[in-house]
Amino acid sequence: NVNISNIHEISKPSIPKESYERPSLKTLQRYVTKAKPENTKKNTRLWFSRFEEFVNDTQPDIDLLTLYDKKVIAMLLCEFIVIIKTREKKDYKANSLYNGICAINRCYQELFKDKEPFNIHEDFEFGAVRDTLHTRMIELEDINNGKYNGADALTDDEMVKIFEHPNMSNETPDGLLKRVFLWVGCCTAQRGGSYYNLMAEHFKERDDGGFDIITIHDKTHQGGYYHRPTSNQTLTHIIPPDESKECGACYDIKKYLNLRPKNAEKNFFLHINKDPKGNIIFIEICY
């Protein structure tokens, strides 16, 4: 990294009260390199390679690695967005195409770093690129017609088998934690980091014995580039009262909440721990 090298060479060591050993340039570069996940770098190379293939095939006289004219790059990107398909000649999903343009943007930011700022999402030269991407993403969303390759829902029999498994007993701390995790997933359709964002205060017990769960979901957007979700809204999921007093979602959630001491973290999902008397409690954040 040229910038780090220059800074490392010209910066003068300070004169602190204590002596410090400066990290080597090799060490600094290792930290900079590790900042970007390997999959991100791989995705960046993949999409820029596809862009290069397109340009080499349609305009072989242009060398993208030495092209620094934003207007020409913008024109090429517009053409690329309209025609690019997978290797199997199928249309990309809208989000995949968007991520691909983001990858190309990352590559160009690296190529332009010693010349001028470069950002497809902000620079006025790329207004047509953003418009083209917006229209193409809406087309792709219409083509896919809202169909997603999600997992099939669990059947009633599968649910019974899971909850009746010995490792899922609500009489053990580990089993209770697993049961609550599954109940919340089935009732709220949480994904990934959404579980971490759930707080104990989001669970409101109702007078009928059921629970209201407040969750954060992305706003429904109108599709395309310009309507990608950027803010959140609050939704409430209603869990009806249990038909049985011992094996339902509300029974397990209430039992789990009752095992939380007053000084527990605010997060809903916590690690299993013990108090000074040896009693099982849930007190530490479950990452």
XYZ file of C-alpha atoms in Angstrom:
287
model
C 0.000 0.000 0.000
C 1.753 3.146 -1.259
C 0.012 5.548 1.107
C 0.946 3.569 4.198
C 4.519 3.213 2.946
C 4.864 6.968 2.495
C 3.388 7.747 5.881
C 5.580 5.130 7.504
C 8.721 6.643 5.984
C 8.083 10.334 6.618
C 6.405 10.199 10.031
C 8.714 11.141 12.854
C 8.733 9.099 16.033
C 7.253 10.897 18.986
C 9.141 11.326 22.226
C 6.855 9.925 24.891
C 7.675 9.398 28.510
C 7.784 5.676 27.842
C 9.569 4.008 24.957
C 7.478 2.335 22.275
C 8.394 0.018 19.457
C 6.836 1.047 16.170
C 5.221 -1.758 14.158
C 6.977 -2.619 10.929
C 5.556 -1.701 7.536
C 4.933 -5.395 6.896
C 2.852 -5.614 10.071
C 0.807 -2.537 9.144
C 0.121 -3.863 5.664
C -1.011 -7.177 7.127
C -3.658 -5.405 9.206
C -4.821 -3.338 6.232
C -5.075 -6.440 4.052
C -6.992 -8.407 6.673
C -9.610 -5.646 6.924
C -11.314 -6.875 3.749
C -12.819 -10.386 3.910
C -11.426 -12.822 1.370
C -14.890 -13.418 -0.101
C -15.272 -9.686 -0.733
C -11.962 -9.553 -2.578
C -12.882 -12.656 -4.562
C -16.244 -11.142 -5.517
C -14.531 -7.912 -6.579
C -12.134 -9.785 -8.867
C -14.941 -11.912 -10.296
C -17.197 -9.030 -11.301
C -14.433 -6.824 -12.677
C -13.289 -9.816 -14.715
C -16.807 -10.140 -16.169
C -16.779 -6.427 -16.980
C -13.394 -6.804 -18.692
C -14.666 -9.748 -20.739
C -17.611 -7.679 -21.931
C -15.440 -4.704 -22.924
C -12.789 -6.878 -24.599
C -15.494 -8.541 -26.663
C -17.443 -5.423 -27.646
C -14.699 -2.779 -27.735
C -11.321 -4.550 -27.841
C -9.376 -1.299 -28.283
C -10.245 -0.177 -24.747
C -8.029 -1.181 -21.830
C -10.013 -0.791 -18.614
C -6.903 -0.852 -16.442
C -5.559 2.308 -18.093
C -8.888 4.025 -18.753
C -9.453 6.978 -16.417
C -12.271 8.754 -18.269
C -15.340 8.505 -16.040
C -17.752 9.350 -18.856
C -16.472 6.478 -20.996
C -16.531 4.116 -18.026
C -20.116 5.199 -17.324
C -21.188 4.417 -20.899
C -19.556 0.982 -20.742
C -21.201 0.232 -17.406
C -24.637 1.157 -18.752
C -24.198 -1.293 -21.619
C -22.853 -3.954 -19.260
C -25.798 -3.617 -16.863
C -28.325 -4.081 -19.655
C -26.854 -7.232 -21.220
C -24.911 -9.127 -18.538
C -26.185 -12.603 -17.672
C -24.826 -15.571 -15.766
C -22.508 -18.101 -17.402
C -25.618 -20.239 -17.908
C -27.222 -17.379 -19.891
C -29.765 -16.721 -17.165
C -30.771 -13.365 -15.737
C -29.143 -12.331 -12.490
C -31.274 -11.612 -9.450
C -31.633 -7.870 -8.883
C -29.586 -7.927 -5.683
C -26.836 -9.946 -7.365
C -26.512 -7.363 -10.128
C -26.449 -4.559 -7.564
C -23.718 -6.339 -5.598
C -21.794 -6.825 -8.833
C -21.799 -3.109 -9.600
C -20.675 -2.453 -6.021
C -17.787 -4.873 -6.608
C -16.768 -3.067 -9.805
C -16.973 0.207 -7.897
C -14.572 -1.137 -5.250
C -12.101 -2.150 -7.941
C -12.215 1.266 -9.598
C -11.782 3.031 -6.272
C -8.506 1.159 -5.910
C -7.446 2.002 -9.485
C -8.314 5.694 -9.034
C -6.948 6.143 -5.510
C -3.864 8.086 -6.670
C -5.800 10.201 -9.189
C -9.179 11.331 -7.891
C -12.156 10.111 -5.854
C -14.321 7.525 -7.595
C -17.817 6.473 -6.570
C -20.473 5.103 -8.898
C -23.117 5.753 -6.239
C -22.320 9.468 -5.836
C -20.309 10.971 -8.721
C -22.421 13.020 -11.144
C -20.707 11.350 -14.120
C -22.457 8.100 -13.171
C -26.008 9.430 -13.001
C -26.921 7.451 -16.127
C -25.395 4.329 -14.580
C -27.590 4.666 -11.503
C -30.687 5.240 -13.664
C -29.870 2.233 -15.847
C -29.224 0.040 -12.822
C -32.489 1.169 -11.233
C -34.549 0.288 -14.317
C -32.746 -3.007 -14.865
C -33.198 -4.064 -11.235
C -36.941 -3.432 -11.475
C -37.029 -5.525 -14.665
C -35.215 -8.366 -12.931
C -37.534 -8.163 -9.930
C -40.520 -8.414 -12.287
C -38.933 -11.353 -14.113
C -38.429 -13.229 -10.859
C -41.923 -12.118 -9.822
C -41.023 -12.096 -6.177
C -40.033 -15.766 -6.203
C -37.306 -16.597 -3.733
C -35.453 -19.853 -3.231
C -36.198 -19.949 0.453
C -36.207 -23.046 2.622
C -39.381 -25.115 2.819
C -41.387 -24.607 5.986
C -41.237 -27.301 8.654
C -44.241 -29.606 8.702
C -46.271 -30.190 11.868
C -44.805 -33.683 12.214
C -41.261 -32.333 11.872
C -41.952 -29.710 14.522
C -43.273 -32.357 16.917
C -40.199 -34.537 16.367
C -37.862 -31.615 17.017
C -39.553 -30.463 20.206
C -39.865 -34.004 21.547
C -36.156 -34.699 21.095
C -34.350 -35.232 24.445
C -31.922 -32.401 23.680
C -34.874 -30.019 23.385
C -36.277 -30.597 26.859
C -37.324 -27.410 28.630
C -36.224 -29.025 31.884
C -32.568 -28.416 30.981
C -31.045 -24.946 30.462
C -29.538 -25.858 27.097
C -32.762 -27.442 25.901
C -34.829 -24.468 27.036
C -32.541 -22.063 25.187
C -32.867 -24.129 22.001
C -36.648 -24.309 22.329
C -36.987 -20.556 22.807
C -34.668 -19.890 19.870
C -36.784 -22.129 17.629
C -40.077 -20.696 18.893
C -38.921 -17.151 18.165
C -37.694 -18.160 14.715
C -40.972 -19.864 13.831
C -43.136 -17.047 15.170
C -41.213 -14.033 13.863
C -39.162 -15.324 10.893
C -36.064 -13.561 12.211
C -32.897 -13.769 10.123
C -29.215 -13.600 10.994
C -28.299 -10.584 13.082
C -31.965 -9.888 13.853
C -31.741 -12.433 16.668
C -28.939 -10.472 18.277
C -31.021 -7.286 18.141
C -33.891 -8.829 20.107
C -34.105 -7.454 23.639
C -35.934 -8.894 26.638
C -38.066 -5.755 26.806
C -39.386 -6.534 23.305
C -41.399 -9.428 24.770
C -44.667 -8.128 26.212
C -46.888 -10.649 27.988
C -50.585 -10.072 27.394
C -53.475 -10.612 29.789
C -54.585 -13.708 27.859
C -51.209 -15.407 28.459
C -49.858 -14.772 24.980
C -46.948 -12.543 23.980
C -46.444 -9.561 21.706
C -42.912 -9.443 20.273
C -41.636 -6.141 18.923
C -39.161 -6.653 16.089
C -37.286 -4.446 13.641
C -37.757 -5.144 9.939
C -36.648 -3.355 6.801
C -39.340 -1.269 5.173
C -40.981 -2.759 2.133
C -39.394 -1.025 -0.829
C -40.631 -0.399 -4.326
C -37.766 -2.197 -6.025
C -34.853 -1.027 -8.111
C -31.702 0.845 -7.147
C -33.290 3.973 -5.681
C -35.662 2.155 -3.362
C -33.245 -0.122 -1.577
C -34.192 -0.172 2.130
C -32.301 2.401 4.187
C -34.370 2.660 7.377
C -36.297 0.493 9.804
C -39.810 0.256 11.079
C -41.235 -1.462 14.141
C -43.530 -4.472 13.774
C -45.302 -6.505 16.430
C -45.624 -10.279 16.167
C -48.478 -11.823 18.120
C -47.941 -15.207 19.782
C -51.293 -16.651 20.868
C -51.653 -18.263 24.306
C -50.682 -21.921 24.590
C -53.275 -24.630 24.209
C -51.235 -26.670 26.684
C -49.764 -25.194 29.861
C -46.489 -27.091 29.623
C -45.237 -27.352 26.061
C -46.151 -24.191 24.188
C -44.142 -21.197 23.036
C -45.508 -18.883 25.733
C -44.726 -21.333 28.537
C -41.123 -21.705 27.364
C -40.596 -17.984 26.783
C -42.029 -17.080 30.188
C -39.883 -19.711 31.913
C -36.807 -18.463 30.073
C -37.500 -14.836 31.012
C -38.024 -15.796 34.658
C -34.505 -17.272 34.750
C -33.018 -13.871 33.925
C -31.614 -12.051 36.975
C -32.246 -8.329 37.332
C -28.646 -7.492 36.396
C -28.702 -9.515 33.155
C -27.778 -7.958 29.830
C -30.674 -6.396 27.908
C -30.319 -8.838 25.005
C -32.954 -11.572 24.910
C -30.661 -14.479 24.022
C -28.125 -15.071 26.784
C -25.517 -17.658 27.690
C -26.271 -20.213 30.383
C -24.606 -19.367 33.683
C -24.971 -19.947 37.428
C -25.486 -17.558 40.303
C -23.300 -17.706 43.481
C -25.660 -20.319 44.949
C -25.301 -22.591 41.929
C -28.743 -21.876 40.478
C -29.061 -21.882 36.686
C -29.578 -18.416 35.210
C -29.132 -16.714 31.846
C -26.945 -13.660 32.236
C -24.336 -13.136 29.494
C -24.979 -12.065 25.909
C -25.214 -15.069 23.585
C -23.165 -14.180 20.479
